[in-house]
Tab-separated table of C-alpha atoms and ligand atoms in Angstrom:
chain	number	residue	atom	x	y	z
Z	27	MET	CA	107.369	103.407	102.702
Z	28	ALA	CA	106.475	102.033	99.300
Z	29	VAL	CA	106.065	104.319	96.307
Z	30	ARG	CA	104.773	101.927	93.691
Z	31	ILE	CA	103.887	102.566	90.062
Z	32	VAL	CA	101.285	100.260	88.518
Z	33	ILE	CA	101.849	100.184	84.767
Z	34	GLY	CA	100.108	98.388	81.925
Z	35	ALA	CA	102.666	96.166	80.197
Z	36	GLN	CA	100.656	95.764	76.971
Z	37	TRP	CA	98.220	97.924	74.968
Z	38	GLY	CA	95.950	98.815	77.897
Z	39	ASP	CA	93.028	97.072	79.635
Z	40	GLU	CA	95.361	94.677	81.440
Z	41	GLY	CA	93.266	94.910	84.627
Z	42	LYS	CA	95.083	97.860	86.231
Z	43	GLY	CA	91.873	99.060	87.904
Z	44	LYS	CA	91.346	95.752	89.696
Z	45	VAL	CA	94.951	95.621	90.899
Z	46	VAL	CA	94.990	99.252	92.077
Z	47	ASP	CA	91.729	98.630	93.948
Z	48	ILE	CA	93.361	95.705	95.772
Z	49	LEU	CA	96.645	97.482	96.520
Z	50	SER	CA	94.891	100.680	97.608
Z	51	ALA	CA	93.914	98.960	100.868
Z	52	GLU	CA	97.520	99.508	101.944
Z	53	SER	CA	98.158	102.862	100.274
Z	54	ASP	CA	97.818	106.296	101.809
Z	55	TYR	CA	97.655	107.952	98.372
Z	56	VAL	CA	96.531	106.719	94.949
Z	57	VAL	CA	97.552	108.991	92.075
Z	58	ARG	CA	96.550	109.028	88.391
Z	59	TYR	CA	99.443	110.578	86.464
Z	60	GLN	CA	98.530	110.704	82.757
Z	61	GLY	CA	95.821	110.123	80.180
Z	62	GLY	CA	92.241	111.179	80.634
Z	63	ALA	CA	88.783	109.727	80.174
Z	64	ASN	CA	90.160	107.503	77.399
Z	65	ALA	CA	90.899	105.124	80.293
Z	66	GLY	CA	88.286	102.690	81.537
Z	67	HIS	CA	89.285	100.939	84.764
Z	68	THR	CA	86.824	98.314	85.952
Z	69	LEU	CA	86.359	97.488	89.640
Z	70	LYS	CA	84.228	94.613	90.907
Z	71	PHE	CA	83.614	94.066	94.594
Z	72	ASP	CA	80.634	92.810	96.582
Z	73	ASP	CA	77.676	93.420	94.237
Z	74	THR	CA	79.177	96.541	92.716
Z	75	THR	CA	80.713	97.037	89.272
Z	76	ILE	CA	82.069	100.464	88.424
Z	77	VAL	CA	84.153	101.703	85.505
Z	78	LEU	CA	86.348	104.670	86.419
Z	79	HIS	CA	87.731	106.979	83.742
Z	80	LEU	CA	89.380	109.799	85.712
Z	81	ILE	CA	88.989	109.171	89.429
Z	82	PRO	CA	91.800	106.929	90.726
Z	83	SER	CA	90.817	103.330	91.507
Z	84	GLY	CA	91.563	103.801	95.216
Z	85	MET	CA	88.204	105.120	96.382
Z	86	PHE	CA	86.548	101.896	97.463
Z	87	ASN	CA	89.014	99.763	99.429
Z	88	GLY	CA	90.097	101.570	102.571
Z	89	ASP	CA	90.363	105.321	102.847
Z	90	SER	CA	93.263	106.331	100.588
Z	91	ASN	CA	93.501	109.897	99.381
Z	92	CYS	CA	92.989	109.969	95.622
Z	93	VAL	CA	94.886	112.430	93.461
Z	94	ILE	CA	94.347	113.446	89.845
Z	95	GLY	CA	97.871	114.550	89.019
Z	96	ASN	CA	99.172	117.386	86.856
Z	97	GLY	CA	99.846	114.991	83.950
Z	98	VAL	CA	96.182	114.045	83.503
Z	99	VAL	CA	93.974	115.828	80.960
Z	100	VAL	CA	90.585	116.276	82.582
Z	101	ASP	CA	87.252	116.590	80.825
Z	102	PRO	CA	85.419	118.498	83.580
Z	103	ILE	CA	82.004	117.361	82.382
Z	104	SER	CA	82.967	113.644	82.490
Z	105	LEU	CA	84.625	114.229	85.847
Z	106	VAL	CA	81.474	115.634	87.407
Z	107	ASP	CA	79.412	112.718	86.042
Z	108	GLU	CA	81.924	110.373	87.616
Z	109	ILE	CA	82.024	112.206	90.945
Z	110	GLU	CA	78.234	111.881	91.096
Z	111	GLU	CA	78.408	108.182	90.218
Z	112	VAL	CA	80.912	107.559	93.010
Z	113	GLU	CA	78.886	109.610	95.494
Z	114	LYS	CA	75.840	107.456	94.681
Z	115	LEU	CA	77.817	104.532	96.110
Z	116	ASN	CA	77.944	106.403	99.428
Z	117	VAL	CA	81.571	107.410	99.117
Z	118	ASN	CA	82.285	110.867	100.467
Z	119	LEU	CA	84.889	112.525	98.247
Z	120	LYS	CA	85.438	115.503	100.529
Z	121	ASN	CA	88.995	115.389	101.871
Z	122	ARG	CA	89.649	112.293	99.752
Z	123	LEU	CA	89.811	113.616	96.188
Z	124	TYR	CA	92.474	116.129	95.165
Z	125	ILE	CA	92.827	117.560	91.649
Z	126	SER	CA	96.045	119.212	90.527
Z	127	SER	CA	95.669	122.908	89.756
Z	128	SER	CA	98.142	122.276	86.890
Z	129	ALA	CA	96.131	119.500	85.208
Z	130	HIS	CA	94.938	120.577	81.766
Z	131	LEU	CA	91.305	120.687	80.734
Z	132	ILE	CA	89.695	118.903	77.820
Z	133	LEU	CA	87.112	121.294	76.365
Z	134	SER	CA	84.486	120.633	73.723
Z	135	TYR	CA	86.785	121.878	70.940
Z	136	HIS	CA	89.294	119.120	71.753
Z	137	LYS	CA	86.601	116.468	71.375
Z	138	VAL	CA	85.344	118.012	68.127
Z	139	LEU	CA	88.895	118.115	66.722
Z	140	ASP	CA	89.635	114.525	67.835
Z	141	LYS	CA	86.659	113.252	65.812
Z	142	LEU	CA	87.311	115.456	62.753
Z	143	LYS	CA	91.015	114.548	62.632
Z	144	GLU	CA	90.181	110.843	62.832
Z	145	GLU	CA	87.661	111.153	59.990
Z	146	ARG	CA	90.244	112.975	57.887
Z	147	ARG	CA	92.833	110.241	58.446
Z	148	GLY	CA	90.531	107.814	56.638
Z	149	SER	CA	92.157	104.383	56.396
Z	150	ASP	CA	95.110	105.646	58.490
Z	151	ALA	CA	92.832	106.429	61.457
Z	152	ILE	CA	94.350	105.645	64.856
Z	153	GLY	CA	91.049	104.457	66.273
Z	154	THR	CA	91.101	106.918	69.179
Z	155	THR	CA	88.517	106.830	71.917
Z	156	GLY	CA	87.181	110.195	70.692
Z	157	ARG	CA	87.639	111.733	74.140
Z	158	GLY	CA	89.742	114.688	72.909
Z	159	ILE	CA	92.982	113.328	74.351
Z	160	GLY	CA	95.361	114.061	71.449
Z	161	PRO	CA	94.136	117.631	70.825
Z	162	ALA	CA	94.233	118.409	74.584
Z	163	TYR	CA	97.887	117.349	74.849
Z	164	VAL	CA	98.585	119.373	71.673
Z	165	SER	CA	97.151	122.460	73.438
Z	166	LYS	CA	99.302	121.689	76.485
Z	167	VAL	CA	102.532	121.272	74.566
Z	168	SER	CA	101.741	124.284	72.352
Z	169	ARG	CA	101.409	126.325	75.570
Z	170	VAL	CA	97.822	127.392	74.934
Z	171	GLY	CA	96.265	124.869	77.309
Z	172	ILE	CA	93.707	125.826	79.922
Z	173	ARG	CA	94.384	124.424	83.350
Z	174	MET	CA	92.333	123.568	86.425
Z	175	SER	CA	93.578	126.756	88.122
Z	176	ASP	CA	91.953	128.772	85.309
Z	177	LEU	CA	88.525	127.596	86.506
Z	178	LEU	CA	89.041	129.788	89.561
Z	179	ASN	CA	88.827	133.025	87.527
Z	180	GLU	CA	85.881	132.947	85.133
Z	181	GLU	CA	86.673	136.236	83.421
Z	182	LEU	CA	90.204	135.186	82.535
Z	183	LEU	CA	88.956	131.723	81.608
Z	184	LYS	CA	86.552	133.186	79.036
Z	185	GLU	CA	89.326	135.370	77.610
Z	186	LYS	CA	91.645	132.376	77.198
Z	187	ILE	CA	88.926	130.314	75.533
Z	188	GLU	CA	88.154	133.190	73.152
Z	189	LYS	CA	91.818	133.499	72.186
Z	190	ASN	CA	92.067	129.759	71.498
Z	191	LEU	CA	88.878	129.795	69.457
Z	192	LEU	CA	90.405	132.293	66.995
Z	193	ASP	CA	92.778	129.597	65.729
Z	194	ILE	CA	90.396	126.688	66.219
Z	195	ASN	CA	87.474	128.315	64.422
Z	196	SER	CA	89.665	129.293	61.517
Z	197	ALA	CA	90.728	125.619	61.185
Z	198	LEU	CA	87.134	124.439	61.577
Z	199	LYS	CA	86.031	126.771	58.795
Z	200	SER	CA	88.822	126.444	56.268
Z	201	VAL	CA	90.084	122.880	56.809
Z	202	TYR	CA	87.043	120.979	58.034
Z	203	ARG	CA	84.192	123.124	56.590
Z	204	GLU	CA	82.470	123.048	59.978
Z	205	GLU	CA	80.507	125.641	61.921
Z	206	PRO	CA	82.525	127.759	64.398
Z	207	LEU	CA	82.271	127.171	68.156
Z	208	SER	CA	81.276	129.935	70.560
Z	209	SER	CA	82.965	130.793	73.828
Z	210	SER	CA	79.620	131.571	75.454
Z	211	THR	CA	78.346	128.055	74.744
Z	212	ILE	CA	81.535	126.580	76.226
Z	213	MET	CA	81.209	128.844	79.283
Z	214	GLU	CA	77.560	127.806	79.677
Z	215	GLU	CA	78.629	124.141	79.663
Z	216	LEU	CA	81.352	124.842	82.205
Z	217	LYS	CA	79.442	126.975	84.716
Z	218	PRO	CA	77.583	124.163	86.520
Z	219	VAL	CA	80.679	121.963	86.724
Z	220	ILE	CA	83.022	124.711	87.956
Z	221	GLU	CA	81.152	124.954	91.226
Z	222	LYS	CA	81.303	121.202	91.749
Z	223	ILE	CA	85.002	120.825	90.901
Z	224	THR	CA	86.704	123.855	92.466
Z	225	PRO	CA	86.640	122.571	96.064
Z	226	PHE	CA	88.894	119.682	94.970
Z	227	ILE	CA	91.534	121.774	93.164
Z	228	CYS	CA	94.852	122.222	94.966
Z	229	ASN	CA	98.638	122.006	94.701
Z	230	THR	CA	98.928	118.226	94.545
Z	231	THR	CA	102.694	118.387	94.000
Z	232	LYS	CA	103.104	119.872	97.460
Z	233	LEU	CA	100.514	117.468	98.880
Z	234	LEU	CA	102.549	114.523	97.581
Z	235	HIS	CA	105.908	115.974	98.636
Z	236	ASP	CA	104.560	116.379	102.186
Z	237	ALA	CA	103.210	112.818	102.047
Z	238	LEU	CA	106.627	111.485	101.012
Z	239	GLN	CA	108.302	113.437	103.779
Z	240	GLN	CA	105.927	111.874	106.299
Z	241	GLY	CA	106.770	108.405	104.989
Z	242	LYS	CA	103.312	107.769	103.522
Z	243	SER	CA	102.811	105.037	100.940
Z	244	VAL	CA	101.874	106.077	97.437
Z	245	LEU	CA	100.432	104.101	94.549
Z	246	LEU	CA	100.782	105.668	91.106
Z	247	GLU	CA	98.083	104.383	88.747
Z	248	GLY	CA	98.988	104.315	85.076
Z	249	ALA	CA	96.348	104.470	82.390
Z	250	GLN	CA	96.698	102.859	78.929
Z	251	GLY	CA	99.791	100.664	78.529
Z	252	SER	CA	103.503	100.761	77.722
Z	253	LEU	CA	102.971	99.933	74.038
Z	254	LEU	CA	100.621	102.925	73.712
Z	255	ASP	CA	103.295	105.302	75.083
Z	256	VAL	CA	103.821	108.294	72.778
Z	257	ASP	CA	107.613	107.812	72.858
Z	258	HIS	CA	108.065	104.082	73.280
Z	259	GLY	CA	104.905	102.552	71.852
Z	260	THR	CA	103.878	101.553	68.356
Z	261	TYR	CA	103.946	105.146	67.049
Z	262	PRO	CA	101.814	106.657	65.534
Z	263	TYR	CA	99.260	104.122	66.805
Z	264	VAL	CA	99.643	105.314	70.389
Z	265	THR	CA	97.998	107.655	72.851
Z	266	SER	CA	99.377	111.166	73.397
Z	267	SER	CA	100.893	110.722	76.860
Z	268	SER	CA	103.545	108.666	78.688
Z	269	PRO	CA	102.034	105.726	80.577
Z	270	THR	CA	105.568	104.381	81.202
Z	271	ALA	CA	107.442	104.874	84.480
Z	272	GLY	CA	108.982	108.236	83.531
Z	273	GLY	CA	105.497	109.625	82.982
Z	274	ALA	CA	104.618	108.763	86.584
Z	275	CYS	CA	107.254	111.250	87.776
Z	276	THR	CA	106.450	114.100	85.384
Z	277	GLY	CA	102.720	113.531	85.791
Z	278	SER	CA	102.764	113.709	89.598
Z	279	GLY	CA	105.837	115.684	90.645
Z	280	ILE	CA	107.199	112.656	92.519
Z	281	PRO	CA	110.942	112.355	91.835
Z	282	PRO	CA	112.404	109.139	90.320
Z	283	THR	CA	114.557	108.613	93.423
Z	284	ALA	CA	111.396	108.183	95.510
Z	285	ILE	CA	110.031	105.265	93.453
Z	286	THR	CA	110.538	101.926	95.204
Z	287	HIS	CA	108.518	99.494	93.047
Z	288	ALA	CA	107.386	99.294	89.427
Z	289	MET	CA	104.650	96.713	89.033
Z	290	GLY	CA	103.762	95.604	85.530
Z	291	ILE	CA	100.291	94.286	84.752
Z	292	THR	CA	99.907	91.774	81.945
Z	293	LYS	CA	97.059	89.581	80.858
Z	294	ALA	CA	97.781	85.883	80.296
Z	295	TYR	CA	97.174	86.737	76.614
Z	296	CYS	CA	97.088	90.018	74.665
Z	297	THR	CA	94.455	92.485	73.531
Z	298	ARG	CA	94.429	95.759	71.673
Z	299	VAL	CA	91.617	98.253	70.902
Z	300	GLY	CA	92.004	100.606	67.978
Z	301	ASN	CA	94.385	100.305	65.059
Z	302	GLY	CA	98.094	99.534	64.811
Z	303	PRO	CA	100.402	96.528	64.676
Z	304	PHE	CA	99.702	93.497	66.896
Z	305	PRO	CA	102.068	90.611	66.058
Z	306	THR	CA	100.271	87.801	67.916
Z	307	GLU	CA	96.725	88.803	66.917
Z	308	LEU	CA	94.478	85.808	66.185
Z	309	HIS	CA	91.833	85.895	63.476
Z	310	ASP	CA	90.618	82.368	64.166
Z	311	GLU	CA	88.414	80.510	66.656
Z	312	ASN	CA	91.063	80.890	69.396
Z	313	GLY	CA	90.831	84.669	69.068
Z	314	GLU	CA	87.041	84.411	69.254
Z	315	LEU	CA	87.263	82.211	72.346
Z	316	LEU	CA	89.608	84.680	74.092
Z	317	ARG	CA	87.171	87.511	73.330
Z	318	LYS	CA	84.207	85.477	74.542
Z	319	ASN	CA	85.809	84.039	77.710
Z	320	GLY	CA	87.525	87.328	78.557
Z	321	GLN	CA	84.508	89.543	77.732
Z	322	GLU	CA	86.899	91.605	75.654
Z	323	PHE	CA	84.828	94.660	74.822
Z	324	GLY	CA	86.136	98.174	75.535
Z	325	ALA	CA	85.262	99.569	78.983
Z	326	THR	CA	85.138	103.113	77.514
Z	327	THR	CA	83.837	102.686	73.969
Z	328	GLY	CA	82.335	99.171	73.980
Z	329	ARG	CA	84.383	98.255	70.889
Z	330	PRO	CA	85.338	94.552	70.539
Z	331	ARG	CA	88.996	94.193	71.533
Z	332	ARG	CA	91.415	92.467	69.172
Z	333	CYS	CA	92.773	89.306	70.874
Z	334	GLY	CA	95.918	87.186	70.548
Z	335	TRP	CA	98.474	85.060	72.382
Z	336	LEU	CA	100.769	86.486	75.035
Z	337	ASP	CA	103.752	88.217	73.420
Z	338	LEU	CA	106.881	87.828	75.560
Z	339	VAL	CA	109.073	89.874	73.207
Z	340	ALA	CA	106.766	92.835	73.781
Z	341	LEU	CA	106.489	92.020	77.500
Z	342	ASN	CA	110.266	91.921	77.996
Z	343	TYR	CA	110.501	95.267	76.189
Z	344	ALA	CA	107.905	96.755	78.575
Z	345	ILE	CA	109.731	95.296	81.584
Z	346	ARG	CA	113.007	96.927	80.529
Z	347	LEU	CA	111.404	100.256	79.627
Z	348	ASN	CA	109.819	100.583	83.035
Z	349	GLY	CA	112.282	98.722	85.229
Z	350	MET	CA	109.386	96.514	86.322
Z	351	ASN	CA	110.520	94.553	89.373
Z	352	GLU	CA	107.248	92.761	90.095
Z	353	MET	CA	104.380	91.595	87.915
Z	354	THR	CA	100.698	90.813	88.135
Z	355	LEU	CA	99.247	88.244	85.767
Z	356	THR	CA	95.552	88.827	85.113
Z	357	LYS	CA	92.813	86.816	83.409
Z	358	LEU	CA	94.481	83.434	83.874
Z	359	ASP	CA	90.944	81.959	84.081
Z	360	VAL	CA	90.248	83.029	80.497
Z	361	LEU	CA	92.670	80.291	79.372
Z	362	ASP	CA	90.982	77.600	81.514
Z	363	SER	CA	89.129	75.940	78.622
Z	364	PHE	CA	91.967	75.946	76.070
Z	365	GLU	CA	93.466	72.619	74.940
Z	366	GLU	CA	96.602	74.326	73.724
Z	367	ILE	CA	98.070	77.663	74.803
Z	368	LYS	CA	100.808	79.492	72.912
Z	369	VAL	CA	103.225	82.235	73.910
Z	370	CYS	CA	105.411	84.204	71.544
Z	371	THR	CA	109.091	83.881	72.485
Z	372	GLY	CA	110.716	85.527	69.467
Z	373	TYR	CA	110.097	87.298	66.185
Z	374	ARG	CA	111.251	86.582	62.685
Z	375	LEU	CA	111.873	89.915	60.973
Z	376	ASP	CA	112.747	89.761	57.273
Z	377	GLY	CA	114.020	86.204	57.788
Z	378	GLN	CA	116.181	87.028	60.842
Z	379	LEU	CA	115.326	85.719	64.314
Z	380	THR	CA	115.213	88.475	66.952
Z	381	ASP	CA	114.047	89.000	70.509
Z	382	ASP	CA	114.056	92.794	70.222
Z	383	PHE	CA	110.802	94.697	69.906
Z	384	PRO	CA	111.282	96.941	66.831
Z	385	LEU	CA	110.809	100.684	67.321
Z	386	ASP	CA	109.398	101.134	63.838
Z	387	SER	CA	105.716	100.228	63.554
Z	388	ASP	CA	106.156	99.072	59.951
Z	389	GLN	CA	108.650	96.509	61.231
Z	390	VAL	CA	106.345	95.454	64.082
Z	391	GLN	CA	103.675	94.984	61.417
Z	392	ARG	CA	106.014	92.670	59.448
Z	393	VAL	CA	107.310	90.390	62.220
Z	394	ILE	CA	106.263	86.754	62.273
Z	395	PRO	CA	105.927	85.454	65.848
Z	396	VAL	CA	107.781	82.316	66.960
Z	397	TYR	CA	105.645	80.372	69.429
Z	398	LYS	CA	106.182	77.978	72.310
Z	399	SER	CA	103.240	75.724	72.931
Z	400	PHE	CA	101.788	74.594	76.279
Z	401	GLU	CA	99.201	71.945	77.029
Z	402	GLY	CA	96.127	73.606	78.565
Z	403	TRP	CA	95.071	72.689	82.126
Z	404	GLN	CA	91.347	72.537	81.203
Z	405	LYS	CA	90.190	73.032	84.777
Z	406	THR	CA	88.696	76.074	86.428
Z	407	THR	CA	91.101	78.374	88.252
Z	408	ARG	CA	88.335	80.609	89.613
Z	409	ASP	CA	88.052	80.686	93.408
Z	410	ILE	CA	91.560	79.268	93.876
Z	411	SER	CA	93.268	81.365	96.524
Z	412	SER	CA	96.770	79.887	96.698
Z	413	PHE	CA	99.408	79.333	94.036
Z	414	ALA	CA	99.970	75.754	95.199
Z	415	ASP	CA	96.315	74.912	94.508
Z	416	LEU	CA	96.445	75.976	90.854
Z	417	PRO	CA	96.420	73.101	88.334
Z	418	GLU	CA	99.983	71.887	87.763
Z	419	LYS	CA	99.965	72.940	84.092
Z	420	ALA	CA	98.857	76.461	85.049
Z	421	ARG	CA	101.730	76.669	87.537
Z	422	GLU	CA	104.152	75.458	84.850
Z	423	TYR	CA	102.857	78.184	82.528
Z	424	ILE	CA	103.401	80.898	85.165
Z	425	LEU	CA	106.835	79.572	86.175
Z	426	PHE	CA	107.876	79.662	82.507
Z	427	LEU	CA	106.777	83.316	82.301
Z	428	GLU	CA	108.859	84.115	85.379
Z	429	GLU	CA	111.895	82.349	83.966
Z	430	PHE	CA	111.577	84.015	80.556
Z	431	THR	CA	111.086	87.523	81.946
Z	432	GLY	CA	113.256	87.254	85.053
Z	433	VAL	CA	110.550	88.945	87.140
Z	434	ARG	CA	108.423	87.442	89.891
Z	435	PHE	CA	104.658	87.319	89.321
Z	436	ASN	CA	103.468	88.397	92.790
Z	437	ILE	CA	99.775	88.557	92.042
Z	438	ILE	CA	97.725	86.152	89.907
Z	439	SER	CA	94.202	87.198	89.048
Z	440	THR	CA	91.673	84.486	88.240
Z	441	GLY	CA	88.465	86.489	87.885
Z	442	PRO	CA	87.211	90.088	87.744
Z	443	LYS	CA	86.233	90.299	91.425
Z	444	ARG	CA	88.495	91.664	94.121
Z	445	THR	CA	88.343	88.306	95.894
Z	446	GLU	CA	89.361	86.285	92.811
Z	447	THR	CA	93.032	86.918	93.400
Z	448	ILE	CA	96.098	84.926	94.460
Z	449	LEU	CA	98.666	86.911	96.454
Z	450	ARG	CA	101.996	85.096	96.578
Q	941	GDP	P1	92.210	98.387	82.915
Q	941	GDP	O1	91.892	99.454	81.920
Q	941	GDP	O2	93.631	97.951	82.823
Q	941	GDP	O3	91.827	98.764	84.312
Q	941	GDP	O4	91.326	97.130	82.521
Q	941	GDP	P2	89.770	97.140	82.045
Q	941	GDP	O5	88.910	97.364	83.229
Q	941	GDP	O6	89.584	98.034	80.884
Q	941	GDP	O7	89.649	95.682	81.464
Q	941	GDP	C1	89.878	94.561	82.240
Q	941	GDP	C2	88.590	93.725	82.240
Q	941	GDP	O8	88.866	92.427	82.719
Q	941	GDP	C3	87.528	94.271	83.192
Q	941	GDP	O9	86.265	93.941	82.686
Q	941	GDP	C4	87.786	93.503	84.490
Q	941	GDP	O10	86.637	93.389	85.301
Q	941	GDP	C5	88.198	92.168	83.945
Q	941	GDP	N1	89.172	91.415	84.750
Q	941	GDP	C6	90.218	91.869	85.471
Q	941	GDP	N2	90.933	90.825	85.967
Q	941	GDP	C7	90.331	89.713	85.533
Q	941	GDP	C8	90.605	88.324	85.672
Q	941	GDP	O11	91.572	87.899	86.291
Q	941	GDP	N3	89.750	87.440	85.048
Q	941	GDP	C9	88.676	87.865	84.330
Q	941	GDP	N4	87.912	86.952	83.762
Q	941	GDP	N5	88.390	89.176	84.179
Q	941	GDP	C10	89.205	90.074	84.762
Q	942	IMO	P1	93.009	101.878	79.838
Q	942	IMO	O1	93.551	102.854	80.855
Q	942	IMO	C1	93.043	100.458	75.731
Q	942	IMO	C2	93.888	103.429	72.616
Q	942	IMO	C3	92.775	103.770	71.646
Q	942	IMO	C4	93.585	104.119	70.406
Q	942	IMO	C5	94.799	104.832	70.999
Q	942	IMO	C6	94.705	106.343	70.979
Q	942	IMO	O2	91.591	101.514	80.074
Q	942	IMO	O3	93.938	100.732	79.672
Q	942	IMO	P2	93.312	108.073	72.431
Q	942	IMO	O4	91.854	108.225	72.652
Q	942	IMO	O5	94.103	107.849	73.676
Q	942	IMO	O6	93.903	109.192	71.612
Q	942	IMO	O7	93.467	106.751	71.512
Q	942	IMO	O8	94.918	104.376	72.337
Q	942	IMO	N1	93.530	103.572	74.051
Q	942	IMO	C7	93.316	102.559	74.872
Q	942	IMO	N2	93.274	101.224	74.653
Q	942	IMO	N3	92.883	100.922	76.983
Q	942	IMO	C8	92.950	102.240	77.238
Q	942	IMO	O9	92.960	102.747	78.481
Q	942	IMO	C9	93.129	103.131	76.147
Q	942	IMO	N4	93.212	104.467	76.028
Q	942	IMO	C10	93.470	104.733	74.741
Q	942	IMO	O10	91.935	102.657	71.436
Q	942	IMO	O11	94.054	102.945	69.790
Q	943	MG	MG1	90.540	99.801	80.365
């Protein structure tokens, strides 16, 4: 049975939520494996639009079991808001949502520190989502993190929070000149959510191992994108987890030998939210048109997304990093009105032509993209349900992408709705 990872091939917001929603119809399990409520995954079906931040995008199409894996950092307050939002859509989460007892919690001190650290960075700010992601992974790696299983013993939980606050309050006072935080206030915030969340907490590693043994199909839903990976992205302008394929194994407990497919998701152009290098970024009317046609505003923070042409140097890097053996192309329709469409096929770095994506962000900042130009098709692609019915120039564009990357584009998305999709 298929064990498929769905991974963003760019800087996030590629349309992973839409694709996972579609593929979940044939998946027994859908598993989030990293990140937290920094993610915003948009699903559109029937008359419903919902943006999911923590709950996997497999709740609405069929009856998959949805797992929040050990690699996710969970803000329990956001999670409860989201559970309630999903329940309002008449979805019963009982026996469908499973939260790893090993997943770490994001507490209010992580969110406070995220904001203060960003302010202190000044012009070097990363442009984080302010959801406490970086500080929560710091707690995890420093071995002072508080995990889902700790919610099951309130006395011990309070003790652990108090211990952590010794260090945090001393930093708040001496470094940031801020008021200290109190463990009682944090416990007060947590009490109502503990009751709501605890029924979902379990050993999801075992759950998934049993599922694999029974030959069930599993879909692993990445958040963010390959170029935001803490190891392989445009460091330090990255998130604090591993969205790439390796992260799917550590963040779920599923071994690499069980993975059968790695599906990359790329837009037909590029976007980025937050700071950091972006070689094909457009500061002209084409960039504006991409933002307008693509409604490129952050699903989590509402910030306008930076827009640019598709970067095939970066895409080939993501394909190799993840071993992507199938691709989805999203937002093809956003290019419908363009007279000319460009794709970046190489970089010039300090005068030298290269097709390698540099590992050093200063170098990525310096590259000058080399473009190949395509004539636009200038026809709508919305509502087209077969590849053969796409305008010829759109097909040529896609076939070029397949030839350049060496990977088949199995799914073409031509609109935000579940139905606006071509399956090849
Ligand atoms: P994710 O974080 O990767 O799940 O992506 P987001 O939900 O943050 O951003 C993708 C946005 O594009 C959402 O508003 C989707 O509804 C929308 N979207 C997805 N696929 C398409 C598409 O093919 N065409 C258009 N026009 N919009 C799309
Ligand atoms: P989805 O799953 C786009 C970006 C932030 C910032 C950097 C670090 O919807 O694709 P963080 O809050 O993680 O410490 O911020 O990463 N970022 C995203 N950009 N889509 C996302 O998620 C993102 N999650 C984080 O803008 O540049
Ligand atoms: Mg998003």
